[in-house]
Amino acid sequence: MSELDEISKILEGIPHEVKKARERRIFVQVPSDKLWEAVRRLRDNVEAQHVVTITGIDTGENIELLYHLWSPKVKSLITVRTTVPRDSPSIRSIVDLIPGATLYEREVHDMLGVNFINHPNLARLLLPEDWPENLHPLRKDVKLEELRKLIFGR
């Protein structure tokens, strides 16, 4: 059984799409409400328990989240992709499954404003404590001039 077939079987019952981008690079697309369950199954079945990083991208319409998980069992980096609505970006935290995700979720929260539900500590990570609450620097609607004034006062 190929690693793609194995992952598809593991994710049976969850709407998903699995693609192999190149050697040792697998992409899995799942709905945001199924992300936690998909990560749990990958952790339990292919030992994907190391979060390399979590990438957040403002696409203009949605926030795309990419969870990059290393699996020693299939010897591949598995990227689990999902999207959340830009106007209310919330998703269940995976920190209870993989504690190493804590700092990556905090970074995405700071930079893009994604609320990770049940995260034990969504305190600021990269931005100063007095940073405006609803100003997320990697959002497409944030103007460079606005950031410049905030940072440099001019």
mmCIF file of C-alpha atoms in Angstrom:
data_model
loop_
_atom_site.group_PDB
_atom_site.id
_atom_site.type_symbol
_atom_site.label_atom_id
_atom_site.label_comp_id
_atom_site.label_asym_id
_atom_site.label_seq_id
_atom_site.Cartn_x
_atom_site.Cartn_y
_atom_site.Cartn_z
ATOM 1 C CA MET A 1 0.000 0.000 0.000
ATOM 2 C CA SER A 2 1.404 3.416 -0.928
ATOM 3 C CA GLU A 3 1.708 6.124 1.710
ATOM 4 C CA LEU A 4 -1.090 8.063 -0.051
ATOM 5 C CA ASP A 5 -3.405 5.055 0.155
ATOM 6 C CA GLU A 6 -2.420 4.535 3.789
ATOM 7 C CA ILE A 7 -3.196 8.164 4.680
ATOM 8 C CA SER A 8 -6.500 8.057 2.774
ATOM 9 C CA LYS A 9 -7.481 4.923 4.684
ATOM 10 C CA ILE A 10 -6.536 6.549 8.005
ATOM 11 C CA LEU A 11 -8.684 9.582 7.157
ATOM 12 C CA GLU A 12 -11.659 7.511 5.992
ATOM 13 C CA GLY A 13 -14.897 9.212 7.033
ATOM 14 C CA ILE A 14 -13.306 12.671 6.991
ATOM 15 C CA PRO A 15 -13.730 14.631 3.752
ATOM 16 C CA HIS A 16 -10.182 14.944 2.444
ATOM 17 C CA GLU A 17 -7.920 15.138 -0.554
ATOM 18 C CA VAL A 18 -4.414 13.652 -0.514
ATOM 19 C CA LYS A 19 -1.681 14.565 -2.996
ATOM 20 C CA LYS A 20 1.996 13.790 -3.274
ATOM 21 C CA ALA A 21 3.849 16.938 -4.327
ATOM 22 C CA ARG A 22 7.213 15.217 -4.647
ATOM 23 C CA GLU A 23 9.290 12.643 -2.819
ATOM 24 C CA ARG A 24 8.661 12.855 0.952
ATOM 25 C CA ARG A 25 6.085 15.698 0.581
ATOM 26 C CA ILE A 26 2.408 14.882 1.088
ATOM 27 C CA PHE A 27 -0.440 17.405 1.163
ATOM 28 C CA VAL A 28 -3.772 16.677 2.818
ATOM 29 C CA GLN A 29 -6.744 19.064 2.530
ATOM 30 C CA VAL A 30 -9.477 18.812 5.190
ATOM 31 C CA PRO A 31 -12.374 21.020 6.346
ATOM 32 C CA SER A 32 -11.514 23.177 9.367
ATOM 33 C CA ASP A 33 -14.016 21.402 11.623
ATOM 34 C CA LYS A 34 -12.245 18.094 10.899
ATOM 35 C CA LEU A 35 -8.652 19.298 11.328
ATOM 36 C CA TRP A 36 -8.269 18.192 14.955
ATOM 37 C CA GLU A 37 -9.542 14.681 14.174
ATOM 38 C CA ALA A 38 -7.330 14.417 11.069
ATOM 39 C CA VAL A 39 -4.235 15.417 13.075
ATOM 40 C CA ARG A 40 -5.168 12.963 15.848
ATOM 41 C CA ARG A 41 -5.460 10.102 13.367
ATOM 42 C CA LEU A 42 -2.183 10.997 11.658
ATOM 43 C CA ARG A 43 -0.442 11.226 15.037
ATOM 44 C CA ASP A 44 -1.824 7.881 16.190
ATOM 45 C CA ASN A 45 -1.371 5.944 12.934
ATOM 46 C CA VAL A 46 1.696 7.302 11.134
ATOM 47 C CA GLU A 47 3.479 8.830 14.143
ATOM 48 C CA ALA A 48 3.024 12.379 12.802
ATOM 49 C CA GLN A 49 3.669 13.870 16.218
ATOM 50 C CA HIS A 50 6.318 16.459 15.401
ATOM 51 C CA VAL A 51 5.005 19.853 14.262
ATOM 52 C CA VAL A 52 7.715 21.385 12.091
ATOM 53 C CA THR A 53 5.743 24.647 11.890
ATOM 54 C CA ILE A 54 2.286 26.058 11.228
ATOM 55 C CA THR A 55 1.952 28.479 8.336
ATOM 56 C CA GLY A 56 -0.850 31.016 8.070
ATOM 57 C CA ILE A 57 -1.706 32.810 4.817
ATOM 58 C CA ASP A 58 -4.231 35.588 4.259
ATOM 59 C CA THR A 59 -5.664 34.713 0.844
ATOM 60 C CA GLY A 60 -7.927 37.759 0.801
ATOM 61 C CA GLU A 61 -11.089 35.689 1.239
ATOM 62 C CA ASN A 62 -9.966 33.229 3.929
ATOM 63 C CA ILE A 63 -7.071 32.445 6.201
ATOM 64 C CA GLU A 64 -5.346 29.295 5.013
ATOM 65 C CA LEU A 65 -3.596 27.228 7.674
ATOM 66 C CA LEU A 66 -0.921 24.669 6.867
ATOM 67 C CA TYR A 67 0.156 22.271 9.604
ATOM 68 C CA HIS A 68 3.515 20.746 8.655
ATOM 69 C CA LEU A 69 3.914 17.402 10.463
ATOM 70 C CA TRP A 70 6.865 15.037 10.174
ATOM 71 C CA SER A 71 6.031 11.333 10.043
ATOM 72 C CA PRO A 72 8.940 8.950 10.613
ATOM 73 C CA LYS A 73 6.677 6.019 9.712
ATOM 74 C CA VAL A 74 6.053 7.197 6.133
ATOM 75 C CA LYS A 75 9.315 9.197 6.100
ATOM 76 C CA SER A 76 7.504 12.258 4.783
ATOM 77 C CA LEU A 77 6.509 15.779 5.684
ATOM 78 C CA ILE A 78 2.721 15.768 5.766
ATOM 79 C CA THR A 79 1.155 19.195 5.317
ATOM 80 C CA VAL A 80 -2.444 19.315 6.473
ATOM 81 C CA ARG A 81 -4.233 22.279 4.871
ATOM 82 C CA THR A 82 -7.457 23.912 5.918
ATOM 83 C CA THR A 83 -9.110 27.318 5.724
ATOM 84 C CA VAL A 84 -11.012 29.452 8.206
ATOM 85 C CA PRO A 85 -13.196 32.456 7.389
ATOM 86 C CA ARG A 86 -11.251 35.700 7.364
ATOM 87 C CA ASP A 87 -13.971 37.596 9.254
ATOM 88 C CA SER A 88 -14.113 35.093 12.146
ATOM 89 C CA PRO A 89 -10.938 32.999 12.029
ATOM 90 C CA SER A 90 -11.311 30.308 14.687
ATOM 91 C CA ILE A 91 -10.214 26.698 14.810
ATOM 92 C CA ARG A 92 -9.714 24.088 17.513
ATOM 93 C CA SER A 93 -6.174 24.057 18.886
ATOM 94 C CA ILE A 94 -4.073 20.930 18.392
ATOM 95 C CA VAL A 95 -1.910 21.654 21.457
ATOM 96 C CA ASP A 96 -3.724 18.957 23.443
ATOM 97 C CA LEU A 97 -2.663 16.454 20.745
ATOM 98 C CA ILE A 98 0.827 17.791 20.033
ATOM 99 C CA PRO A 99 2.115 20.146 22.752
ATOM 100 C CA GLY A 100 4.912 21.353 20.450
ATOM 101 C CA ALA A 101 2.308 23.303 18.449
ATOM 102 C CA THR A 102 1.851 25.879 21.208
ATOM 103 C CA LEU A 103 4.327 28.516 19.985
ATOM 104 C CA TYR A 104 3.318 28.132 16.337
ATOM 105 C CA GLU A 105 -0.347 28.697 17.172
ATOM 106 C CA ARG A 106 0.579 31.756 19.229
ATOM 107 C CA GLU A 107 2.592 33.140 16.303
ATOM 108 C CA VAL A 108 -0.313 32.671 13.852
ATOM 109 C CA HIS A 109 -2.634 34.259 16.423
ATOM 110 C CA ASP A 110 -0.363 37.321 16.703
ATOM 111 C CA MET A 111 0.283 37.769 12.994
ATOM 112 C CA LEU A 112 -3.113 36.842 11.495
ATOM 113 C CA GLY A 113 -5.621 36.948 14.350
ATOM 114 C CA VAL A 114 -6.635 33.282 14.276
ATOM 115 C CA ASN A 115 -8.321 32.223 17.511
ATOM 116 C CA PHE A 116 -7.152 28.744 18.525
ATOM 117 C CA ILE A 117 -10.004 27.403 20.640
ATOM 118 C CA ASN A 118 -8.886 25.621 23.845
ATOM 119 C CA HIS A 119 -5.291 26.828 23.504
ATOM 120 C CA PRO A 120 -3.924 26.995 27.066
ATOM 121 C CA ASN A 121 -2.144 30.355 26.629
ATOM 122 C CA LEU A 122 -2.732 32.580 23.581
ATOM 123 C CA ALA A 123 -0.557 35.342 25.047
ATOM 124 C CA ARG A 124 1.490 37.530 22.723
ATOM 125 C CA LEU A 125 4.565 35.859 21.299
ATOM 126 C CA LEU A 126 6.102 38.164 18.689
ATOM 127 C CA LEU A 127 4.228 41.433 19.146
ATOM 128 C CA PRO A 128 4.652 43.727 22.161
ATOM 129 C CA GLU A 129 2.037 43.494 24.923
ATOM 130 C CA ASP A 130 0.731 47.001 24.125
ATOM 131 C CA TRP A 131 0.159 46.210 20.425
ATOM 132 C CA PRO A 132 -3.412 47.075 19.287
ATOM 133 C CA GLU A 133 -5.663 44.047 19.757
ATOM 134 C CA ASN A 134 -7.182 43.932 16.265
ATOM 135 C CA LEU A 135 -4.114 44.850 14.221
ATOM 136 C CA HIS A 136 -2.540 41.735 12.733
ATOM 137 C CA PRO A 137 0.543 42.626 10.637
ATOM 138 C CA LEU A 138 0.265 39.820 8.072
ATOM 139 C CA ARG A 139 -3.333 40.590 7.131
ATOM 140 C CA LYS A 140 -3.704 41.912 3.588
ATOM 141 C CA ASP A 141 -5.866 44.825 4.719
ATOM 142 C CA VAL A 142 -3.161 46.212 7.041
ATOM 143 C CA LYS A 143 -1.421 49.166 5.424
ATOM 144 C CA LEU A 144 2.333 49.544 5.672
ATOM 145 C CA GLU A 145 1.884 53.215 6.560
ATOM 146 C CA GLU A 146 -0.302 52.216 9.516
ATOM 147 C CA LEU A 147 2.428 49.888 10.806
ATOM 148 C CA ARG A 148 5.134 52.480 10.230
ATOM 149 C CA LYS A 149 3.250 55.094 12.295
ATOM 150 C CA LEU A 150 2.599 52.606 15.067
ATOM 151 C CA ILE A 151 6.198 51.411 15.250
ATOM 152 C CA PHE A 152 8.108 54.615 14.548
ATOM 153 C CA GLY A 153 5.534 57.216 15.578
ATOM 154 C CA ARG A 154 5.621 59.078 12.265
#
